[in-house]
Coordinates of C-alpha atoms and ligand atoms in Angstrom, one line a residue:
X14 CA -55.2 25.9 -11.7
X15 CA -52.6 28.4 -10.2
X16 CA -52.2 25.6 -7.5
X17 CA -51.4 22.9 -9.8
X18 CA -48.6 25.3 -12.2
X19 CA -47.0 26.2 -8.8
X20 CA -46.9 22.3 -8.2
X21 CA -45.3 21.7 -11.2
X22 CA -43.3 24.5 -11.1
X23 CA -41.9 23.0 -7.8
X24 CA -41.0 19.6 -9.5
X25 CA -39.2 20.9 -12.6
X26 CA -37.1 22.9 -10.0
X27 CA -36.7 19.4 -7.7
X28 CA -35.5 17.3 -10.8
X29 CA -33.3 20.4 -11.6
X30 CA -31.7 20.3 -8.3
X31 CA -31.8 16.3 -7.9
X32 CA -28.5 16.0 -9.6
X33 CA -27.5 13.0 -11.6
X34 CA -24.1 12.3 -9.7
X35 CA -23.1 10.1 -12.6
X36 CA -23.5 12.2 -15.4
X37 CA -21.7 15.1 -13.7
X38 CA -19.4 12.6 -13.3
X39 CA -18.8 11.4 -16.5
X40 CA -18.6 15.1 -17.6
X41 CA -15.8 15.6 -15.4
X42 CA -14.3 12.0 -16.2
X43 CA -14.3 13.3 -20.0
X44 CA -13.0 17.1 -18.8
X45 CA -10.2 15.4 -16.7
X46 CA -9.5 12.5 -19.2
X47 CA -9.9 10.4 -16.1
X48 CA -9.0 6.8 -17.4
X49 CA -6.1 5.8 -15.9
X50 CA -5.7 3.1 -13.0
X51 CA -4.0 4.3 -9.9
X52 CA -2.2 0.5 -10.2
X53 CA -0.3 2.0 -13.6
X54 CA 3.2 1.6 -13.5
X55 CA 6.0 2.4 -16.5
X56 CA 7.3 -0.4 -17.1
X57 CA 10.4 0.7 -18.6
X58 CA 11.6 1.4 -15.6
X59 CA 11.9 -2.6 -14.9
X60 CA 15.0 -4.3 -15.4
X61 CA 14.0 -7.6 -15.1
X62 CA 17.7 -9.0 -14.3
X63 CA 18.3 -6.4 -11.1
X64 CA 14.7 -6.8 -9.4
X65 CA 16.2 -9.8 -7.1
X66 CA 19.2 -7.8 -5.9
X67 CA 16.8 -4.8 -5.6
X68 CA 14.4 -6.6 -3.2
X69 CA 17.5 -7.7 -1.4
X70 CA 18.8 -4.6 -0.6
X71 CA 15.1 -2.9 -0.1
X72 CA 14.0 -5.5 2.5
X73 CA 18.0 -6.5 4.1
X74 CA 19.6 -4.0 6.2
X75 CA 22.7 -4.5 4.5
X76 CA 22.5 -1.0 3.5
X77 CA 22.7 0.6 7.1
X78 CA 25.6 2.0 8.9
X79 CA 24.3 0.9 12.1
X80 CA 22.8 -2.6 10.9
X81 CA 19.2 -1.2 12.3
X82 CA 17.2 0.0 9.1
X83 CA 15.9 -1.1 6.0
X84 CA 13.7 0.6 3.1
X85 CA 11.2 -2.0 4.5
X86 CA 11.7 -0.1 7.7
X87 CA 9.6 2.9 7.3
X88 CA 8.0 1.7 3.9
X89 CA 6.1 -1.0 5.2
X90 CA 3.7 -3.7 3.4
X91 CA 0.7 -3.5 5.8
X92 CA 0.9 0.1 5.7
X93 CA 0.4 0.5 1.9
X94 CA 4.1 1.2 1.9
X95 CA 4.0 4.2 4.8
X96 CA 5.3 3.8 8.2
X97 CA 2.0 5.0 9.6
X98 CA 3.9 7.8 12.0
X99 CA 3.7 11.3 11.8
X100 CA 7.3 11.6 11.2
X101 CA 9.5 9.1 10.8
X102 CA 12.0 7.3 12.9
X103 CA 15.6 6.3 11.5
X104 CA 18.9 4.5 12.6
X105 CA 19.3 4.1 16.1
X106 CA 15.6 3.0 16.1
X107 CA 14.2 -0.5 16.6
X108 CA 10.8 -2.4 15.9
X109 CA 8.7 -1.4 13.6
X110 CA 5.5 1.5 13.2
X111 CA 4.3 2.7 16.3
X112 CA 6.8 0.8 18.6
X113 CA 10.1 3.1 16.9
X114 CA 8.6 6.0 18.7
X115 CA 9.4 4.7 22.0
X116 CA 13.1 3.3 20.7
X117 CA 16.1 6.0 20.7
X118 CA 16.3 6.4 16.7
X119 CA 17.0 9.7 15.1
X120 CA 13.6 11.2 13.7
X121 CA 13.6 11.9 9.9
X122 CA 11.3 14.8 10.7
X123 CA 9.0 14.6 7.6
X124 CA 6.0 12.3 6.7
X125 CA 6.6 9.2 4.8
X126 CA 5.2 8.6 1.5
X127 CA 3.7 5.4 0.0
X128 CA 5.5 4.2 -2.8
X129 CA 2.5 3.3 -4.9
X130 CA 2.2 5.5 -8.0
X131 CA 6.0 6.4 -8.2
X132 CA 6.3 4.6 -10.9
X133 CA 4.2 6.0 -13.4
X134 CA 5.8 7.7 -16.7
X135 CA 4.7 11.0 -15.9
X136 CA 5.9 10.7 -12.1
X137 CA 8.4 13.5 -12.4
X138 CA 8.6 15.3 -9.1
X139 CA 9.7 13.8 -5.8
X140 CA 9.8 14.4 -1.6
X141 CA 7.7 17.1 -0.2
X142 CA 10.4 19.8 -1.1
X143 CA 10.9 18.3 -5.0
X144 CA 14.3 17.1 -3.9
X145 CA 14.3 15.2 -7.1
X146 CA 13.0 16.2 -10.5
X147 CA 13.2 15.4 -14.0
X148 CA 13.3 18.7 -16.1
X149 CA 13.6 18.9 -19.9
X150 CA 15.5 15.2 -20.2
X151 CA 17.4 16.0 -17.0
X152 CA 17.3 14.5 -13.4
X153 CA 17.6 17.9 -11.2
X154 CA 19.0 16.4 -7.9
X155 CA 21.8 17.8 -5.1
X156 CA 23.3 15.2 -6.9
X157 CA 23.5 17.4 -10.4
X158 CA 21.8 15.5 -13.4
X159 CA 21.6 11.7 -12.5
X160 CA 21.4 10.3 -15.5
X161 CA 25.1 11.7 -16.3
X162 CA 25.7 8.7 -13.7
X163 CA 23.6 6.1 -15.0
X164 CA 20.8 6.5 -13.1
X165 CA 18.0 5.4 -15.5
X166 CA 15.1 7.4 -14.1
X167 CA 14.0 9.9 -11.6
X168 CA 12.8 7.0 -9.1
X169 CA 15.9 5.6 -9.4
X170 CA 18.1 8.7 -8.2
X171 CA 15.3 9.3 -5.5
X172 CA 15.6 5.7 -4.0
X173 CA 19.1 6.0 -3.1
X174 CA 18.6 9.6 -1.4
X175 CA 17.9 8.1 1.9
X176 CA 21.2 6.3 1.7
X177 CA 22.6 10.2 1.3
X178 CA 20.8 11.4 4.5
X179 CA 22.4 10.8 7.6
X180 CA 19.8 10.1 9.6
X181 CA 18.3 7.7 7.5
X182 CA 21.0 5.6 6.9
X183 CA 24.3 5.7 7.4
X184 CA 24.7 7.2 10.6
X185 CA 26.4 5.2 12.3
X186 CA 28.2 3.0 9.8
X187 CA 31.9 4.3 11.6
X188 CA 30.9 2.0 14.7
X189 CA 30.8 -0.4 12.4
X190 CA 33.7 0.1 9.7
X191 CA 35.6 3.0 11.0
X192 CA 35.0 4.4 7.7
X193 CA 37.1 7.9 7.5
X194 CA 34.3 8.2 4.9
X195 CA 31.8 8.7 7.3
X196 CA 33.4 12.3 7.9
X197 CA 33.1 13.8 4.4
X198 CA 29.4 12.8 4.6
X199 CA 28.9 14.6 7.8
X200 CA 30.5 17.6 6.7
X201 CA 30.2 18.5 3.4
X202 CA 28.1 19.1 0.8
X203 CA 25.9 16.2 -1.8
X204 CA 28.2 15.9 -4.5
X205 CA 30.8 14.7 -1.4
X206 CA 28.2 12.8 -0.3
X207 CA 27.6 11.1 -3.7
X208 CA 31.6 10.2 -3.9
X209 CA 32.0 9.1 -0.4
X210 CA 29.1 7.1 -0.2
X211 CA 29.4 5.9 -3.3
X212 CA 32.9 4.6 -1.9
X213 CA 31.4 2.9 0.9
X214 CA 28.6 1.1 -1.3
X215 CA 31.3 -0.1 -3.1
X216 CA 33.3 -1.3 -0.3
X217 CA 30.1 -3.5 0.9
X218 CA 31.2 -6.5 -1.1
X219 CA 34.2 -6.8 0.8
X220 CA 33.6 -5.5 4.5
X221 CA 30.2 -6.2 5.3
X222 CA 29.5 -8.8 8.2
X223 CA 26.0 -8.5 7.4
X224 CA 24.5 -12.6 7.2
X225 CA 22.6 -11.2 3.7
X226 CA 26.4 -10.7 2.3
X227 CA 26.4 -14.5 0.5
X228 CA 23.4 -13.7 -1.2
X229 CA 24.5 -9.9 -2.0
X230 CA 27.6 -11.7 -3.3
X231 CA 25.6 -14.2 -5.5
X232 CA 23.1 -11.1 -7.1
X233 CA 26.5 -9.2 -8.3
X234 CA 27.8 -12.5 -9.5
X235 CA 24.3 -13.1 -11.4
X236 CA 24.4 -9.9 -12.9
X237 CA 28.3 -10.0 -13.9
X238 CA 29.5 -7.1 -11.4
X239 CA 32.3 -7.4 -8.6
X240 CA 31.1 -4.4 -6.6
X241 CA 27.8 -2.3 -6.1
X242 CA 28.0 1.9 -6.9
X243 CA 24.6 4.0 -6.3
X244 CA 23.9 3.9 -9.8
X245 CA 23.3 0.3 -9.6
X246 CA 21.5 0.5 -6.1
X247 CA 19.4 2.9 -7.5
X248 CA 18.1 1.1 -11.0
X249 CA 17.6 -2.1 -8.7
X250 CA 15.9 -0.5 -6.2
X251 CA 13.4 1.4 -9.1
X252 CA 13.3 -1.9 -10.7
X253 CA 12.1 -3.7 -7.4
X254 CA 10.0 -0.9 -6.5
X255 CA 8.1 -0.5 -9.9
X256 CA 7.3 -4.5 -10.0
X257 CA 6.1 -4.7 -6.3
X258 CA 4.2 -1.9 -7.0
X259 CA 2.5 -3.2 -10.0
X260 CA 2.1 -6.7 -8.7
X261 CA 0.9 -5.9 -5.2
X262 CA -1.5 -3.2 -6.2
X263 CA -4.8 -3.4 -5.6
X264 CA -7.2 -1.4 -8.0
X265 CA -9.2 1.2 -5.9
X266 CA -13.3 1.5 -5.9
X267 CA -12.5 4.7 -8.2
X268 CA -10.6 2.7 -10.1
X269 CA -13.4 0.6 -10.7
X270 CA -16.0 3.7 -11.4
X271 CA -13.7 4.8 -13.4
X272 CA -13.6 1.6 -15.4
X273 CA -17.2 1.7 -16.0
X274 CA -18.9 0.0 -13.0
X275 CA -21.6 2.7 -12.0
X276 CA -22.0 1.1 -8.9
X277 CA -18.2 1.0 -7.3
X278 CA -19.2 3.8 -5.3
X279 CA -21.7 4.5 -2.9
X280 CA -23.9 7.8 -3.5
X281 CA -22.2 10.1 -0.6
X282 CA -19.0 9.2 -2.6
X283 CA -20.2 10.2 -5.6
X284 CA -21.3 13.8 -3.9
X285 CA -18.0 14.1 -2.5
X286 CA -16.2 13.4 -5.8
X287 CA -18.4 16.0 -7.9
X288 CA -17.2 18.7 -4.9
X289 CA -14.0 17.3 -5.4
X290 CA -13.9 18.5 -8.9
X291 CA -16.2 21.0 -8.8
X292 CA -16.6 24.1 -6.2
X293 CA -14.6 22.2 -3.7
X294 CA -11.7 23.3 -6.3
X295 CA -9.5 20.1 -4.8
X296 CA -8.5 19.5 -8.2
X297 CA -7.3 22.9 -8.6
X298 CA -4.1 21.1 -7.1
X299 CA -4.7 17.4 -6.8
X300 CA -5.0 16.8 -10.5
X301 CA -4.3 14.6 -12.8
X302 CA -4.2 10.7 -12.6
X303 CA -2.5 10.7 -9.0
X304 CA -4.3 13.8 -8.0
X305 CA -1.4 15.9 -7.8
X306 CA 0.1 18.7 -10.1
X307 CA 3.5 18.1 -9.0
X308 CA 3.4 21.7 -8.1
X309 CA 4.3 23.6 -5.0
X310 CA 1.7 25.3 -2.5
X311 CA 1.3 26.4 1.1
X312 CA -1.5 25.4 3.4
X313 CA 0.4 27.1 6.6
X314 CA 0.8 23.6 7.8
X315 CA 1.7 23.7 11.4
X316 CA 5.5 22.9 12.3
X317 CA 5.5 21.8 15.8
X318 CA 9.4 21.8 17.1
X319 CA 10.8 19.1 14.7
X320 CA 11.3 20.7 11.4
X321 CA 15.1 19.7 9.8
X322 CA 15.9 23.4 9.3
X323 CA 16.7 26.8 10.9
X324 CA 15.1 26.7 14.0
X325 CA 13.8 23.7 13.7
X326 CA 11.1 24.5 10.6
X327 CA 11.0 23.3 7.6
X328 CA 10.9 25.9 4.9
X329 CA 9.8 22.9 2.4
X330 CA 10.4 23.9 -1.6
X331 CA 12.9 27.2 -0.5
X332 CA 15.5 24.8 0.9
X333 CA 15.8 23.7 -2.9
X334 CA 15.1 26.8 -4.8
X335 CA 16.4 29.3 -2.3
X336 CA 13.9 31.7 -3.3
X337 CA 11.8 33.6 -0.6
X338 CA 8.2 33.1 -2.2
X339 CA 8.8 29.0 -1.5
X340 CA 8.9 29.1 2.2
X341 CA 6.5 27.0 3.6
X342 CA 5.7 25.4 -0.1
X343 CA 5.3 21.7 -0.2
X344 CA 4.2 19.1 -3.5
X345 CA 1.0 18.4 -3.7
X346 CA 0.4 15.2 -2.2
X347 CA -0.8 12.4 -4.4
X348 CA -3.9 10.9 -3.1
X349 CA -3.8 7.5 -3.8
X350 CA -4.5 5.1 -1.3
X351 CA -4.7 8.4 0.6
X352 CA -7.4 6.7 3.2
X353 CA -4.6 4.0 4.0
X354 CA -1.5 6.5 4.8
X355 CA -2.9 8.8 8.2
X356 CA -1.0 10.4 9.5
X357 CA -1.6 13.6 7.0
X358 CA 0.3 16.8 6.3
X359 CA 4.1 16.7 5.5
X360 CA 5.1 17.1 9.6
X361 CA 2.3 14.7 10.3
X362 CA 0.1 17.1 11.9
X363 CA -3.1 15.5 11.3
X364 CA -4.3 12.2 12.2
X365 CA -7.2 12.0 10.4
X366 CA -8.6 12.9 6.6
X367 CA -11.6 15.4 8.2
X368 CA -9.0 17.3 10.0
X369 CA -6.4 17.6 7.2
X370 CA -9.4 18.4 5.0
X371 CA -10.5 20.9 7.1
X372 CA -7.5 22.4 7.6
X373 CA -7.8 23.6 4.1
X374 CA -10.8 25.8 4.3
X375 CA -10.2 26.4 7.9
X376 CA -7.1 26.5 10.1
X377 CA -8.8 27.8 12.7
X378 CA -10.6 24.9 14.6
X379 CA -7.2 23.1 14.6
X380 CA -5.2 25.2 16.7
X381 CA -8.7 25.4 19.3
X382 CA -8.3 21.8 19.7
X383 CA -4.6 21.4 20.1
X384 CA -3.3 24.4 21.1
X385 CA 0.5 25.6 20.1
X386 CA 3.9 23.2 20.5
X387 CA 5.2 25.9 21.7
X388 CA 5.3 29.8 22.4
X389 CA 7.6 30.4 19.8
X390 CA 5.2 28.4 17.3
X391 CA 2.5 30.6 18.7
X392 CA 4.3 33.9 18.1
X393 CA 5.9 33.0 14.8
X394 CA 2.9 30.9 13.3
X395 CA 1.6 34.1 11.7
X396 CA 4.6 34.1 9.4
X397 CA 3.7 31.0 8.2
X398 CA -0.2 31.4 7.9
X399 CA 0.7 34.4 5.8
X400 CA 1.8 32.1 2.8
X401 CA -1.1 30.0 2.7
X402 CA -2.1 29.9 -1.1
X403 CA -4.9 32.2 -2.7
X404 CA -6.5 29.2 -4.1
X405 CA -7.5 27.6 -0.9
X406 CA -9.7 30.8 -0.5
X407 CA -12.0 29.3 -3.5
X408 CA -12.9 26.5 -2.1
X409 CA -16.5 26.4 -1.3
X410 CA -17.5 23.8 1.3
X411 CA -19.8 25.4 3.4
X412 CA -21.5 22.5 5.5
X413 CA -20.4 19.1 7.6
X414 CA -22.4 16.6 5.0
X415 CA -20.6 18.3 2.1
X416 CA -17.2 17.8 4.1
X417 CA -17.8 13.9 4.9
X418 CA -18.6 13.6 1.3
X419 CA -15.6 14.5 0.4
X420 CA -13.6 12.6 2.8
X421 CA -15.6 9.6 2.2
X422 CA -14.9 10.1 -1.8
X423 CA -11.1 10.1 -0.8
X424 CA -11.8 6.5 0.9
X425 CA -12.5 5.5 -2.9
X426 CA -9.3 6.7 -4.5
Ligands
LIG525 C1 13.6 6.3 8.4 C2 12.5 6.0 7.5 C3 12.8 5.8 6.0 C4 13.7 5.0 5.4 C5 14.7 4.0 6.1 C6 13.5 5.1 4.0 N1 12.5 6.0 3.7 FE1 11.8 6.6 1.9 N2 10.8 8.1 2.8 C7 10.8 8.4 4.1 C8 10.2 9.7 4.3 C9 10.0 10.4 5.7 C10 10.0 10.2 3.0 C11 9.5 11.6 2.7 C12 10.8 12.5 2.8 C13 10.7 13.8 2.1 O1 9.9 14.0 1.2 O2 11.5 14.7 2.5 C14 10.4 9.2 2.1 C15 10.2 9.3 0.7 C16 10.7 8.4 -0.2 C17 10.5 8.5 -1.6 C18 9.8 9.6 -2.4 C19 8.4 9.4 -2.6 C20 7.6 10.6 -3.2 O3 6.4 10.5 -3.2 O4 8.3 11.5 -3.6 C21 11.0 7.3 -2.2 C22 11.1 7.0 -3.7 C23 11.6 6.6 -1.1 N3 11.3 7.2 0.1 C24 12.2 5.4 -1.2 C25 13.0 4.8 -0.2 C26 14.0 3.7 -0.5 C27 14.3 3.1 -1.8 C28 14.6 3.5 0.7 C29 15.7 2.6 1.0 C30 17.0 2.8 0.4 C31 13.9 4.4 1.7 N4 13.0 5.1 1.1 C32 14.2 4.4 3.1 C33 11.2 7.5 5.1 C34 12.1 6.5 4.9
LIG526 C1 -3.6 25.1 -3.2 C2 -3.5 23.8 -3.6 C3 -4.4 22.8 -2.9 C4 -5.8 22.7 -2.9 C5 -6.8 23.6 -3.6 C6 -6.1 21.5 -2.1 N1 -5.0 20.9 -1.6 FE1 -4.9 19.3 -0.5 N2 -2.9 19.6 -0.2 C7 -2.2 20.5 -0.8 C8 -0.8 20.5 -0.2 C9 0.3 21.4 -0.7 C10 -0.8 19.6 0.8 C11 0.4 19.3 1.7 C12 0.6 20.5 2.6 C13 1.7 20.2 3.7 O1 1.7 19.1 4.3 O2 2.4 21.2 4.1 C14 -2.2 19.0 0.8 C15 -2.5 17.9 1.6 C16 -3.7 17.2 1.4 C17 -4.1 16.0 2.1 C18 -3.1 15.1 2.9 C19 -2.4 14.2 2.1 C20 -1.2 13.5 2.7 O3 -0.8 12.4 2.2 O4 -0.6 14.0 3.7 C21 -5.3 15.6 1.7 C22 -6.1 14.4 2.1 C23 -5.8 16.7 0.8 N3 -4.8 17.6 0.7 C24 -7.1 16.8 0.3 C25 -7.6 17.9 -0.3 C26 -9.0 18.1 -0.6 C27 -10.1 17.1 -0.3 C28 -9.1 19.4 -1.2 C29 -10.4 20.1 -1.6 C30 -11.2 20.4 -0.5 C31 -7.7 19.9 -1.3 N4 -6.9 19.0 -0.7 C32 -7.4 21.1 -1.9 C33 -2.6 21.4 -1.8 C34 -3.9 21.7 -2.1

């Protein structure tokens, strides 16, 4: 008798423990109100009329100083709209992906985002520092508040940043023009920028030798404008960008689960999604319908010698907000199509989702396998560990099965 009770006693306990992934799942799909495709877009943020001049000067290089680069350039179609390096590689570069770290182009010394999921209504924060972000009705930019320009959304005032930075863009456009311009972009602050390369967009029309000038010509003439200003670049480029996006998006297996079709993703994925949301506390920070909160955190991601700032760091969210506490903050990451956009981290650190992942609990086992850059990262990489945020402390994945679950849930999303 006692035998038999302490059988049974063992199987209530088994089917207490043998969880039912699913209806955890849909617990946390109902907690999160997880309904939402990662292939939303807003589609208010489409001007049907400029999405032909947008593609044009998106994928033409029209746009460059130096005739070498293109938005198509480091946001490329068979890399879900990355440039699959760790950080990327502007004007003075040639080729495309892997072959522009070999050519002699100026490195844009930051990770390149996908453009999938910018478009979404409640997309409201952008670049790994928050460059860009819409705040109570206004566009907070270096700019000051785009929409005072005519900038029609957020996306819109972020697409034509590159065309502010330097090293993106218009680097060398005086080889080309001689454009005294070019000076008051080197030297001086955005708003400068803004006027003076607003001056040179609008001089395009008329100086550009560029073989994509006829059809520039013929979009302005469509759309009953003589000459282009950043305003304009920007709402076609948003325009292009939102309908490319929609379009060319493919839903993702957690799209599908999400949709109601139990079987979208395999079991493993479904472990590594409940740790996801559960005592993995992921979505402590990558929340929402793009897995991200828009807010700010440190991980202590390594710097390596490349960073854009003092000494070659990058102090991410403090180069906007000046404030101490933000050294060494960076967005959230969205992690859509996350599986599809290695390298990881926002100096490209990590090439692979386990070690990025890892890097979270643990930063440990990174630095044993690679070592330091550099002395002076070794000696000053305490600083930075020092901000890492208090949340990652909670998260609680405490084997190797529980930490390939979770990377193989982020292959769903
Ligand atoms: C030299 C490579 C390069 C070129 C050229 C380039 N980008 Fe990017 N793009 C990047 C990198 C790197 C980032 C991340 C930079 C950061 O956050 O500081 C980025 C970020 C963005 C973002 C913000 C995405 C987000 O999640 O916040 C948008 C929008 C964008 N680029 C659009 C464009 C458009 C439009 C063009 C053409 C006018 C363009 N890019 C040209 C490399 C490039
Ligand atoms: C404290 C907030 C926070 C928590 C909690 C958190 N992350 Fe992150 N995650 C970030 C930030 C911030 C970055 C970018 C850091 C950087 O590059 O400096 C990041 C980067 C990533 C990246 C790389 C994305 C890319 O495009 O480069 C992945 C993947 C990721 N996190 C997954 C996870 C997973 C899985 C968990 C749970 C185990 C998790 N994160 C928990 C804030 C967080």
């Amino acid at each position: 008798m006692r035998f038999i009770i302490f059988i049974l006693f063992l199987i209530a306990n088994f089917q207490a423990y043998a969880v039912d992934h699913d209806q955890v799942l849909q617990k946390v799909i109902e907690i999160y109100q997880l309904k939402k495709s990662s292939c939303d877009v807003n589609t208010a943020l489409i001007n049907k009329n400029l999405i032909p001049l947008g593609k044009l000067l998106f994928e033409s290089k029209i746009l460059s100083g130096s005739g070498d680069t293109s938005c198509a350039t480091c946001h490329i179609d068979k890399h879900s709209l990355a440039d699959a390096l760790p950080m990327s590689v502007g004007v003075g570069g040639s080729g495309e992906g892997h072959e522009r770290l070999n050519s002699n182009g100026i490195v844009v010394a930051r990770n390149a985002f996908t453009l999938f999921g910018r478009s979404t209504a409640d997309f409201n924060t952008f670049f790994w520092d928050g460059m860009v972000q819409e705040i109570e009705g206004k566009i907070v930019s270096p700019i000051g508040n785009g929409y005072t320009y005519g900038f029609k959304s957020p996306l819109s005032v972020a697409a034509i940043m590159p065309l502010l930075a330097r090293d993106e863009f218009l680097g060398e456009r005086r080889l080309l023009f001689n454009n005294q311009h070019i000076e008051s972009i080197d030297d001086q602050y955005y708003f400068d920028r803004f006027l003076a390369t607003n001056q040179i967009i609008r001089s395009i029309p008329l100086s550009s030798n560029s073989p994509d000038l006829g059809v520039l010509n013929h979009e302005l003439k469509l759309i009953g404008v003589d000459t282009l200003s950043l305003p304009l670049v920007g709402n076609a480029l948003a325009s292009f960008i939102t309908q490319k996006t929609l379009t060319e998006c493919e839903p993702s297996d957690w799209d599908h689960y999400l949709a109601g079709d139990l079987r979208a993703i395999s079991a493993t994925q479904k472990e590594g999604a409940t740790i996801f949301f559960g005592k993995g506390r992921c979505s402590g920070c990558h929340n929402g319908a793009l897995y991200t909160d828009f807010g700010f955190h440190s991980l202590g991601v390594p710097q390596g010698e490349l960073g854009p700032y003092l000494h070659r760091q990058d102090i991410g969210r403090a180069t906007v907000t000046f404030d101490l506490d933000d050294r060494y903050r960076f967005r959230t990451p969205p992690l859509i199509r996350v599986s599809q956009t290695e390298p990881y981290g926002h100096s490209g650190a990590f090439s692979s989702l386990e070690e990025v992942v890892l890097f979270h609990i643990n930063p440990i086992p990174f630095f044993e396998k690679y070592g330091w850059t550099s002395e002076r990262e070794e000696l000053t990489y305490g600083r930075i560990l020092s901000t890492r945020s208090e949340i990652l402390g909670f998260i609680d994945i405490s084997s190797n099965e529980e930490l390939s679950s979770v990377v193989e849930f982020l292959k769903a999303l």
